[in-house]
Amino acid sequence: MTEKEEEARLDMIETENLTRKFGDLTAVDNLTLRVDEGEVFGFLGPNGAGKTTTVRMLCCLISKTSGSARVGEFDVGKEEDALKIRRIVGFVPDNVGLYDSLTAYENLDYYGTLYRRTDSQRKESNEYFLKMLGLWEKRDTMAGTFSKGMKQKLAIARALVHDPEVIFMDEPTANLDPEASKGVREFILELKREKKTIFLNTHNLDEAERVCDRIGIMNTKLMAVGTPEELERSVRGRRTEIQLRQVTDAILDSLKKLKLRNLVREGNKLTVDVVNPEEENPDMVSAIVGAGGRVESVTVAGSTLEDAYLKLVRDAP
Amino acid sequence: MSTWMPWKIAQKEMKVLRRKKSVISYIIALPLILSVLFSLVVQNDIVSSSGLSPDYQLGLDSLTYFFVVFAAILPASIAAYSIVGEKIEKSLEPLLSTPTTDGEILLGKSIAAFLPPMLAIWAGASIYMAATDYLTYGLLSHLYFPNLTSGVMLFLLAPLAGIFSVELAVIVSSRVSDVRGANQAGGLLFIPFMAVFLSAVEGTIPFDAETLLIFSGIVLVADVALFFVSTSTFRREEILTKWK
């Protein structure tokens, strides 16, 4: 990205020490983050990490306890800005929440009405999305008869009928089979190509890695934020796997003298966390050979997003 | 609050209702069945070849009053269905994320819960009154209906009872997670209205326009009080964090 493009990008979502408490329970603790315009931001965390509460606060569905937040140019928590924020955001909740006894077309049309779209705007957007989703032929079918995947896609379309600036999605592929998940992910990628700002709550690491520009790992507090690659590198560095013909006590004693990080033995394979494999691997191989060992292979593996996620979530206080 | 948005919400609610055959037939059929049944009661028990029974006024007004009782029950069923139904379908959260105000949503749902049963009740009462006039005109030499008492019942007390019913259903809906539970709680609404009726039949209170006006005043006060409770119950924050 050029410097000019970088300057042109604006923070679409900004929070500063955003906190929400339910009685004695702190659901979201001093959350500070920024999401750029046109960015797909993944919000990863286990159940109860405060992801849904964060989205609900940003959509002005529930109030904040303290801190500040902004969506677009409007302040979250200001009574007069709440409706303005809801006009510029689209929200896909974790449950699709469609009206089963309304048709696909009627579901979209009703929401277009709620967003104060004109008749012609609604007609145009309903047709556009239903065709885009491959549901045009089923536009007069009751939504209650749709498969989970079709319902989820319709729920996403419902959040887009007013052409929002920001789309909040809460676990959009939860409970979907792999094929339906793929369909929804492709739809999100299509929105990404259209430069929509997307805030994606998920605990699907693979999905986050494939779809998101940046990821925040949340467990009540924001544990880390960065691109998927940055997170993989920052948390655990890399890992060296050494396959030996046979692991002996002498080899292990010799390696222990090198003060290695997280040396793990699995049969005749040794795994070690490394920061700089180019310097550390030759020392390990020398130590093994010096102790009479025979090295069959040496592999350097990067940490995965899953490693990073689990490390951060498990190490959380 | 925009004036047309609640109406748009009500239109959608009524469209959903129309597709729920059991609910719509319950709303429409009940007042119509009552009107036929009451007409038969008038024909068999109040009118005879020798004339009208001595307490015919109490009899005719009592039958009219049952439409008020139903005005207190039917809208609660629809409101409970509308709100608890959305809880079950989990469609409240996306609805609340739109730029509609809590007041617009509540008013829209209230209109949809109030209007169809009230129209059905008025239709049923009209049939009953027309049939009664037909059966009694020859004996009375004047039309018994409409009269002040029935006017107070149908155009003052019944709508106030309907509003009471809707408001209570909103409050009950926040505490229950199935339509049956909401209906059962809403069904209790007939108790205060039946209490007034039984007191009148037993002669404890007169069953006239004046008494009904006083009772309407009491229901109006209850409506105002429940309005504040129901609007504070039907708030985004409450719905998403405290509703069962």
Coordinates of C-alpha atoms in Angstrom, one line a residue:
Chain A
M1 CA 0.0 0.0 0.0
T2 CA 1.4 3.4 -0.9
E3 CA 1.8 6.2 1.6
K4 CA -1.1 8.1 -0.1
E5 CA -3.4 5.1 0.2
E6 CA -2.3 4.7 3.8
E7 CA -3.2 8.3 4.6
A8 CA -6.6 8.0 2.8
R9 CA -7.6 5.1 5.1
L10 CA -9.6 6.2 8.1
D11 CA -10.3 4.5 11.3
M12 CA -13.9 3.2 10.9
I13 CA -14.1 1.8 14.4
E14 CA -12.1 3.1 17.3
T15 CA -12.4 2.1 21.0
E16 CA -10.5 3.5 23.9
N17 CA -10.6 1.5 27.2
L18 CA -14.1 0.3 26.3
T19 CA -15.5 -1.6 29.3
R20 CA -18.7 -3.4 30.0
K21 CA -19.6 -5.0 33.4
F22 CA -22.6 -7.1 34.3
G23 CA -22.8 -6.7 38.0
D24 CA -19.5 -8.0 39.3
L25 CA -18.6 -9.7 36.1
T26 CA -16.4 -7.8 33.6
A27 CA -17.3 -8.9 30.1
V28 CA -15.1 -6.5 28.2
D29 CA -12.1 -5.0 30.0
N30 CA -10.5 -1.8 28.7
L31 CA -10.6 -2.7 25.1
T32 CA -8.6 -0.3 22.9
L33 CA -8.5 -1.0 19.2
R34 CA -8.8 0.5 15.7
V35 CA -10.3 -0.9 12.6
D36 CA -9.5 0.7 9.3
E37 CA -12.0 1.5 6.5
G38 CA -12.1 -1.4 4.1
E39 CA -10.5 -3.8 6.5
V40 CA -11.7 -7.2 7.5
F41 CA -11.0 -7.4 11.2
G42 CA -11.3 -10.8 13.0
F43 CA -12.1 -10.9 16.6
L44 CA -11.0 -14.2 17.9
G45 CA -11.7 -15.6 21.4
P46 CA -13.3 -18.4 23.3
N47 CA -16.9 -18.5 24.4
G48 CA -17.5 -15.8 27.0
A49 CA -14.5 -13.8 25.9
G50 CA -16.7 -10.6 25.4
K51 CA -16.8 -10.7 21.6
T52 CA -20.6 -10.5 21.3
T53 CA -20.8 -7.9 24.1
T54 CA -18.3 -5.8 22.2
V55 CA -20.3 -6.0 19.0
R56 CA -23.5 -5.2 20.8
M57 CA -21.9 -2.1 22.4
L58 CA -20.6 -1.0 19.0
C59 CA -24.0 -1.4 17.4
C60 CA -25.5 0.6 20.3
L61 CA -27.6 -2.4 21.4
I62 CA -26.3 -2.3 24.9
S63 CA -24.6 0.5 26.8
K64 CA -20.9 0.7 27.8
T65 CA -19.9 0.9 31.5
S66 CA -16.9 3.1 30.8
G67 CA -14.4 4.1 28.1
S68 CA -15.2 5.5 24.7
A69 CA -15.9 4.1 21.2
R70 CA -16.6 5.6 17.8
V71 CA -18.2 4.0 14.7
G72 CA -17.7 6.1 11.6
E73 CA -18.0 9.6 12.9
F74 CA -20.5 8.9 15.6
D75 CA -19.9 8.3 19.3
V76 CA -21.1 5.1 20.9
G77 CA -23.0 5.9 24.0
K78 CA -24.3 9.3 22.9
E79 CA -28.1 9.0 22.8
E80 CA -28.4 11.2 19.7
D81 CA -25.8 9.1 17.8
A82 CA -27.2 5.7 18.5
L83 CA -29.7 5.8 15.6
K84 CA -27.1 7.3 13.3
I85 CA -24.7 4.4 14.1
R86 CA -27.4 1.8 13.5
R87 CA -28.1 3.4 10.1
I88 CA -24.4 2.9 8.9
V89 CA -23.9 -0.5 10.3
G90 CA -25.2 -3.9 9.3
F91 CA -25.4 -6.6 11.9
V92 CA -25.4 -10.4 11.4
P93 CA -26.1 -12.0 14.8
D94 CA -24.9 -15.5 15.8
N95 CA -28.5 -16.7 15.3
V96 CA -29.8 -15.9 11.9
G97 CA -33.1 -14.6 13.3
L98 CA -35.0 -14.6 10.0
Y99 CA -38.8 -14.6 9.9
D100 CA -39.6 -18.2 9.0
S101 CA -43.1 -17.4 7.8
L102 CA -41.9 -14.6 5.5
T103 CA -40.4 -15.4 2.1
A104 CA -36.8 -14.6 1.3
Y105 CA -37.8 -11.5 -0.6
E106 CA -40.2 -10.3 2.2
N107 CA -37.4 -10.8 4.8
L108 CA -35.1 -8.5 2.8
D109 CA -37.8 -6.1 1.9
Y110 CA -39.0 -5.7 5.5
Y111 CA -35.5 -4.8 6.6
G112 CA -35.1 -2.4 3.7
T113 CA -38.2 -0.7 5.0
L114 CA -36.8 -0.5 8.6
Y115 CA -33.7 1.1 7.1
R116 CA -35.9 3.7 5.4
R117 CA -35.0 2.6 1.9
T118 CA -37.3 3.8 -0.9
D119 CA -39.4 1.3 -2.9
S120 CA -37.1 1.4 -5.9
Q121 CA -33.9 1.1 -3.7
R122 CA -35.4 -1.9 -2.0
K123 CA -36.5 -3.5 -5.2
E124 CA -33.0 -3.1 -6.6
S125 CA -31.0 -4.3 -3.6
N126 CA -33.4 -7.2 -3.0
E127 CA -32.9 -8.4 -6.5
Y128 CA -29.2 -7.8 -6.4
F129 CA -28.5 -9.8 -3.3
L130 CA -30.9 -12.6 -4.0
K131 CA -29.3 -13.1 -7.4
M132 CA -25.8 -12.8 -5.9
L133 CA -26.7 -15.5 -3.4
G134 CA -28.3 -17.8 -5.9
L135 CA -31.6 -17.4 -4.1
W136 CA -33.5 -15.4 -6.8
E137 CA -35.4 -18.5 -7.9
K138 CA -36.5 -19.1 -4.3
R139 CA -37.4 -15.5 -3.6
D140 CA -41.1 -16.5 -2.9
T141 CA -40.2 -19.5 -0.7
M142 CA -40.7 -19.2 3.0
A143 CA -37.3 -18.7 4.8
G144 CA -38.3 -21.3 7.3
T145 CA -37.8 -24.0 4.6
F146 CA -34.2 -23.0 3.8
S147 CA -31.1 -24.9 4.7
K148 CA -28.9 -23.5 7.4
G149 CA -26.4 -22.2 4.8
M150 CA -29.1 -20.5 2.8
K151 CA -30.5 -18.9 5.9
Q152 CA -27.1 -17.6 6.9
K153 CA -26.5 -16.1 3.5
L154 CA -29.9 -14.5 3.6
A155 CA -29.1 -13.1 7.1
I156 CA -25.9 -11.6 5.7
A157 CA -27.8 -10.1 2.8
R158 CA -30.4 -8.7 5.2
A159 CA -27.6 -6.8 7.0
L160 CA -26.5 -5.3 3.7
V161 CA -29.8 -4.1 2.2
H162 CA -29.0 -0.5 3.2
D163 CA -25.5 -0.5 1.9
P164 CA -23.8 -0.1 5.3
E165 CA -20.4 1.3 5.9
V166 CA -19.5 -1.3 8.5
I167 CA -20.7 -4.9 8.8
F168 CA -20.6 -6.7 12.2
M169 CA -20.8 -10.5 11.9
D170 CA -21.1 -12.6 15.0
E171 CA -19.9 -16.2 14.3
P172 CA -21.4 -16.3 10.8
T173 CA -20.3 -19.9 10.1
A174 CA -21.0 -21.4 13.5
N175 CA -23.1 -24.5 13.3
L176 CA -22.7 -24.7 9.5
D177 CA -21.4 -27.8 7.6
P178 CA -18.1 -27.3 5.7
E179 CA -19.8 -26.7 2.4
A180 CA -22.2 -24.1 3.8
S181 CA -19.3 -22.5 5.7
K182 CA -17.4 -22.2 2.5
G183 CA -20.3 -20.5 0.7
V184 CA -20.6 -18.0 3.5
R185 CA -16.8 -17.4 3.5
E186 CA -16.8 -16.8 -0.2
F187 CA -19.6 -14.3 0.3
I188 CA -17.5 -12.5 3.0
L189 CA -14.5 -12.5 0.6
E190 CA -16.8 -10.9 -2.1
L191 CA -17.6 -8.2 0.4
K192 CA -14.0 -7.8 1.1
R193 CA -13.3 -7.2 -2.6
E194 CA -16.0 -4.5 -2.5
K195 CA -13.9 -2.8 0.2
K196 CA -16.5 -3.2 2.9
T197 CA -15.3 -2.7 6.5
I198 CA -16.1 -6.0 8.3
F199 CA -15.8 -6.8 12.0
L200 CA -15.9 -10.6 12.2
N201 CA -16.4 -12.3 15.5
T202 CA -15.3 -15.9 15.2
H203 CA -13.6 -18.7 17.0
N204 CA -12.8 -20.4 13.7
L205 CA -9.0 -19.9 13.4
D206 CA -8.9 -21.2 9.8
E207 CA -11.6 -18.8 8.8
A208 CA -9.9 -15.9 10.5
E209 CA -6.6 -16.6 8.8
R210 CA -8.2 -17.0 5.3
V211 CA -10.5 -14.0 5.5
C212 CA -9.1 -11.3 7.8
D213 CA -6.5 -8.6 7.2
R214 CA -5.9 -8.3 11.0
I215 CA -6.9 -10.3 14.0
G216 CA -7.5 -9.3 17.6
I217 CA -7.3 -12.1 20.2
M218 CA -9.8 -11.4 22.9
N219 CA -10.3 -13.0 26.3
T220 CA -12.2 -10.3 28.2
K221 CA -9.1 -8.2 27.5
L222 CA -7.5 -7.7 24.1
M223 CA -4.5 -10.1 24.3
A224 CA -2.9 -9.3 21.0
V225 CA -3.6 -7.7 17.7
G226 CA -1.9 -8.0 14.3
T227 CA -2.0 -9.6 10.9
P228 CA -2.2 -13.4 11.1
E229 CA 1.5 -13.7 10.2
E230 CA 2.5 -11.2 12.9
L231 CA 0.6 -13.1 15.5
E232 CA 2.1 -16.4 14.4
R233 CA 5.6 -14.9 14.7
S234 CA 5.1 -12.9 17.8
V235 CA 3.8 -15.4 20.1
R236 CA 6.0 -18.4 19.8
G237 CA 8.5 -17.8 17.1
R238 CA 9.4 -21.0 15.2
R239 CA 9.9 -24.6 16.0
T240 CA 12.6 -27.1 15.0
E241 CA 11.7 -30.7 14.6
I242 CA 14.7 -33.2 14.6
Q243 CA 14.1 -36.8 13.6
L244 CA 16.7 -39.1 15.1
R245 CA 17.4 -42.8 14.5
Q246 CA 17.3 -43.3 18.2
V247 CA 17.1 -40.9 21.2
T248 CA 19.4 -41.7 24.0
D249 CA 19.9 -40.2 27.5
A250 CA 23.3 -39.0 26.4
I251 CA 21.7 -37.0 23.6
L252 CA 19.1 -35.5 25.9
D253 CA 21.8 -34.6 28.5
S254 CA 23.9 -33.0 25.8
L255 CA 20.9 -30.9 24.5
K256 CA 19.9 -29.8 28.0
K257 CA 23.3 -28.1 28.3
L258 CA 22.3 -25.8 25.4
K259 CA 19.5 -24.4 27.6
L260 CA 16.9 -24.9 24.9
R261 CA 13.3 -23.7 25.1
N262 CA 10.5 -26.2 25.4
L263 CA 12.4 -29.4 24.4
V264 CA 9.8 -32.1 23.8
R265 CA 10.4 -35.7 22.9
E266 CA 7.9 -37.7 20.9
G267 CA 9.4 -41.2 20.2
N268 CA 12.5 -40.5 18.2
K269 CA 11.5 -37.0 17.3
L270 CA 12.6 -34.0 19.3
T271 CA 10.8 -30.6 19.1
V272 CA 12.4 -27.3 20.2
D273 CA 11.1 -23.8 20.2
V274 CA 13.6 -21.5 18.4
V275 CA 14.0 -17.8 17.8
N276 CA 16.8 -17.9 15.3
P277 CA 17.0 -21.4 13.7
E278 CA 20.0 -20.5 11.5
E279 CA 22.1 -20.1 14.6
E280 CA 20.5 -22.6 17.0
N281 CA 20.0 -25.6 14.7
P282 CA 23.7 -26.2 13.9
D283 CA 24.5 -26.1 17.7
M284 CA 21.8 -28.7 18.3
V285 CA 22.9 -31.0 15.5
S286 CA 26.5 -30.8 16.7
A287 CA 25.4 -31.7 20.3
I288 CA 23.4 -34.7 19.0
V289 CA 26.2 -35.9 16.8
G290 CA 28.8 -35.3 19.6
A291 CA 26.6 -37.5 21.9
G292 CA 26.7 -40.3 19.3
G293 CA 23.3 -39.7 17.7
R294 CA 22.3 -39.9 14.1
V295 CA 20.2 -37.2 12.6
E296 CA 17.7 -38.3 9.9
S297 CA 16.1 -34.9 9.2
V298 CA 15.8 -31.4 10.5
T299 CA 12.7 -29.4 9.8
V300 CA 11.9 -25.8 10.7
A301 CA 8.3 -25.2 11.2
G302 CA 6.6 -21.8 11.9
S303 CA 4.0 -21.5 14.6
T304 CA 0.5 -21.5 13.5
L305 CA -2.3 -19.0 14.3
E306 CA -3.7 -21.8 16.4
D307 CA -0.5 -22.0 18.5
A308 CA -0.6 -18.2 19.0
Y309 CA -4.2 -18.3 19.9
L310 CA -4.0 -21.1 22.4
K311 CA -0.8 -19.7 24.0
L312 CA -2.5 -16.3 24.5
V313 CA -5.8 -17.7 25.7
R314 CA -4.2 -20.2 28.0
D315 CA -1.7 -17.9 29.5
A316 CA -4.3 -15.3 30.2
P317 CA -4.5 -14.4 33.9
Chain B
M1 CA -40.7 8.6 16.4
S2 CA -41.9 8.5 12.8
T3 CA -45.7 8.0 12.3
W4 CA -45.4 5.5 9.5
M5 CA -42.7 3.2 10.8
P6 CA -44.9 1.6 13.6
W7 CA -47.6 1.1 10.9
K8 CA -45.0 -0.7 8.7
I9 CA -44.0 -2.9 11.6
A10 CA -47.7 -3.6 12.3
Q11 CA -48.3 -4.5 8.7
K12 CA -45.5 -7.1 8.8
E13 CA -46.8 -8.5 12.0
M14 CA -50.2 -8.9 10.6
K15 CA -48.8 -10.5 7.5
V16 CA -47.1 -13.1 9.7
L17 CA -50.3 -13.5 11.6
R18 CA -52.3 -14.1 8.5
R19 CA -50.1 -17.0 7.7
K20 CA -50.5 -18.6 11.1
K21 CA -53.9 -20.2 10.4
S22 CA -54.5 -21.4 14.0
V23 CA -53.9 -17.9 15.4
I24 CA -55.9 -16.0 12.9
S25 CA -58.9 -18.4 13.0
Y26 CA -58.8 -18.1 16.8
I27 CA -58.9 -14.3 16.6
I28 CA -61.7 -14.1 14.1
A29 CA -63.7 -17.2 14.9
L30 CA -64.1 -16.7 18.6
P31 CA -66.0 -13.3 18.5
L32 CA -68.1 -14.6 15.5
I33 CA -69.0 -17.8 17.3
L34 CA -69.9 -15.8 20.3
S35 CA -72.2 -13.5 18.3
V36 CA -74.1 -16.6 16.9
L37 CA -74.2 -18.3 20.3
F38 CA -75.4 -15.1 22.1
S39 CA -78.1 -14.6 19.5
L40 CA -79.3 -18.1 20.1
V41 CA -79.3 -17.4 23.9
V42 CA -81.4 -14.3 23.2
Q43 CA -83.8 -16.2 21.1
N44 CA -84.2 -19.1 23.5
D45 CA -83.9 -17.6 26.9
I46 CA -84.7 -13.9 26.7
V47 CA -87.4 -13.8 24.1
S48 CA -90.5 -16.0 24.4
S49 CA -94.0 -16.0 22.9
S50 CA -95.3 -14.2 26.0
G51 CA -92.7 -11.4 25.7
L52 CA -89.3 -10.6 27.2
S53 CA -88.1 -12.0 30.4
P54 CA -88.3 -9.5 33.3
D55 CA -84.5 -9.1 33.7
Y56 CA -83.9 -8.9 29.9
Q57 CA -81.9 -5.7 30.2
L58 CA -79.4 -7.4 32.5
G59 CA -79.3 -10.4 30.2
L60 CA -78.7 -8.4 27.0
D61 CA -76.1 -6.1 28.6
S62 CA -74.3 -9.1 30.2
L63 CA -74.0 -10.8 26.9
T64 CA -72.6 -7.6 25.4
Y65 CA -70.1 -7.4 28.3
F66 CA -68.6 -10.7 27.3
F67 CA -67.2 -9.0 24.2
V68 CA -65.3 -6.7 26.7
V69 CA -64.0 -9.8 28.4
F70 CA -62.7 -11.2 25.2
A71 CA -61.1 -7.8 24.4
A72 CA -59.1 -8.3 27.5
I73 CA -57.9 -11.8 26.5
L74 CA -57.4 -11.9 22.7
P75 CA -54.9 -9.0 22.2
A76 CA -52.7 -10.5 24.9
S77 CA -52.5 -13.8 22.9
I78 CA -51.4 -11.9 19.8
A79 CA -49.0 -9.7 21.6
A80 CA -47.5 -12.7 23.4
Y81 CA -47.3 -14.6 20.2
S82 CA -45.7 -11.6 18.5
I83 CA -43.0 -10.9 21.1
V84 CA -42.3 -14.4 22.4
G85 CA -42.5 -15.7 18.8
E86 CA -39.6 -13.3 18.0
K87 CA -37.7 -14.6 21.0
I88 CA -38.1 -18.1 19.8
E89 CA -37.2 -17.3 16.2
K90 CA -34.3 -15.2 17.7
S91 CA -35.3 -12.3 15.3
L92 CA -35.4 -9.6 18.0
E93 CA -31.7 -8.9 18.0
P94 CA -31.4 -8.1 14.2
L95 CA -34.6 -6.1 14.5
L96 CA -33.2 -4.1 17.4
S97 CA -30.0 -3.4 15.4
T98 CA -32.0 -1.4 12.8
P99 CA -32.5 2.4 13.2
T100 CA -36.0 1.9 14.6
T101 CA -36.7 3.2 18.1
D102 CA -37.9 0.9 20.9
G103 CA -41.1 3.0 20.9
E104 CA -41.7 2.4 17.2
I105 CA -41.2 -1.4 17.5
L106 CA -43.4 -1.6 20.6
L107 CA -46.1 0.6 19.1
G108 CA -46.0 -1.5 15.8
K109 CA -46.4 -4.7 17.7
S110 CA -49.1 -3.3 19.9
I111 CA -51.1 -2.1 16.9
A112 CA -50.9 -5.5 15.3
A113 CA -52.0 -7.2 18.6
F114 CA -54.8 -4.7 19.2
L115 CA -56.4 -4.0 15.9
P116 CA -57.3 -7.4 14.4
P117 CA -59.0 -8.8 17.6
M118 CA -60.7 -5.5 18.3
L119 CA -62.1 -5.3 14.7
A120 CA -63.3 -9.0 15.1
I121 CA -64.9 -8.1 18.5
W122 CA -66.7 -5.1 17.1
A123 CA -67.8 -7.2 14.1
G124 CA -69.0 -10.0 16.4
A125 CA -70.8 -7.5 18.7
S126 CA -72.4 -5.8 15.7
I127 CA -73.8 -9.2 14.5
Y128 CA -75.1 -10.0 18.0
M129 CA -76.7 -6.5 18.4
A130 CA -78.3 -6.6 15.0
A131 CA -79.7 -10.1 15.7
T132 CA -81.0 -9.0 19.1
D133 CA -82.7 -5.9 17.6
Y134 CA -84.3 -8.2 15.0
L135 CA -85.5 -10.6 17.7
T136 CA -86.7 -7.9 20.2
Y137 CA -88.0 -5.1 18.0
G138 CA -91.5 -6.5 17.8
L139 CA -91.8 -6.8 21.6
L140 CA -90.0 -3.5 22.5
S141 CA -91.2 -1.3 19.6
H142 CA -87.8 0.3 19.5
L143 CA -84.2 -0.9 18.9
Y144 CA -82.5 -2.0 22.1
F145 CA -79.1 -1.6 20.6
P146 CA -77.2 0.7 20.2
N147 CA -77.5 2.3 23.6
L148 CA -75.3 4.2 26.0
T149 CA -74.3 1.1 28.1
S150 CA -73.3 -0.9 25.0
G151 CA -71.5 2.2 23.6
V152 CA -69.4 2.6 26.8
M153 CA -68.7 -1.1 26.8
L154 CA -67.6 -1.5 23.2
F155 CA -66.1 1.9 22.4
L156 CA -64.5 2.8 25.7
L157 CA -64.1 -0.2 28.0
A158 CA -63.3 -2.8 25.4
P159 CA -60.4 -0.7 23.8
L160 CA -59.1 0.1 27.2
A161 CA -59.2 -3.6 28.1
G162 CA -57.4 -4.4 24.8
I163 CA -54.6 -1.9 25.6
F164 CA -54.4 -3.3 29.2
S165 CA -54.1 -6.7 27.6
V166 CA -51.3 -5.8 25.2
E167 CA -49.3 -3.9 27.8
L168 CA -49.5 -6.8 30.3
A169 CA -48.5 -9.3 27.5
V170 CA -45.4 -7.2 26.8
I171 CA -44.4 -7.5 30.5
V172 CA -45.2 -11.2 30.7
S173 CA -43.4 -11.9 27.5
S174 CA -40.1 -10.6 29.0
R175 CA -40.4 -13.3 31.7
V176 CA -41.4 -16.4 29.7
S177 CA -39.8 -18.2 26.9
D178 CA -42.7 -20.0 25.3
V179 CA -46.0 -18.8 23.8
R180 CA -48.1 -21.2 25.9
G181 CA -46.7 -19.7 29.1
A182 CA -47.4 -16.2 27.9
N183 CA -50.9 -17.2 26.9
Q184 CA -51.6 -18.8 30.3
A185 CA -50.4 -15.7 32.1
G186 CA -52.4 -13.5 29.7
G187 CA -55.5 -15.6 30.3
L188 CA -55.6 -14.4 33.9
L189 CA -56.6 -11.1 32.6
F190 CA -60.2 -12.1 32.5
I191 CA -60.3 -12.2 36.3
P192 CA -60.8 -8.5 37.1
F193 CA -63.3 -8.1 34.2
M194 CA -65.2 -11.2 35.4
A195 CA -65.2 -9.9 38.9
V196 CA -67.0 -6.8 37.8
F197 CA -69.5 -8.9 35.8
L198 CA -70.2 -11.2 38.8
S199 CA -70.6 -8.3 41.1
A200 CA -73.2 -6.8 38.7
V201 CA -75.1 -10.1 38.3
E202 CA -75.2 -10.6 42.1
G203 CA -76.5 -7.0 42.5
T204 CA -73.5 -5.8 44.4
I205 CA -72.9 -3.0 41.9
P206 CA -75.4 -1.7 39.3
F207 CA -74.7 -2.7 35.7
D208 CA -75.2 0.6 34.0
A209 CA -73.3 3.1 31.9
E210 CA -72.2 5.1 35.0
T211 CA -70.7 2.1 36.7
L212 CA -69.0 1.0 33.5
L213 CA -67.6 4.6 33.1
I214 CA -66.1 4.4 36.6
F215 CA -64.6 1.0 35.8
S216 CA -63.3 2.4 32.5
G217 CA -61.6 5.1 34.5
I218 CA -59.9 2.5 36.7
V219 CA -58.7 0.6 33.6
L220 CA -57.4 3.8 32.1
V221 CA -55.3 4.5 35.2
A222 CA -54.1 0.9 35.0
D223 CA -53.3 1.4 31.3
V224 CA -51.2 4.5 32.0
A225 CA -49.3 2.8 34.8
L226 CA -48.7 -0.3 32.7
F227 CA -47.6 1.9 29.8
F228 CA -44.6 3.1 31.8
V229 CA -43.8 -0.5 33.0
S230 CA -44.1 -2.0 29.5
T231 CA -42.0 0.7 27.8
S232 CA -39.3 0.3 30.4
T233 CA -39.5 -3.5 29.9
F234 CA -39.3 -3.2 26.1
R235 CA -35.9 -1.5 25.9
R236 CA -33.0 -2.8 23.9
E237 CA -30.7 -3.2 26.9
E238 CA -33.4 -5.0 28.9
I239 CA -34.3 -7.3 26.1
L240 CA -30.7 -8.4 25.3
T241 CA -29.4 -8.6 28.8
K242 CA -32.3 -9.4 31.1
W243 CA -35.1 -11.1 29.2
K244 CA -35.3 -14.9 29.7

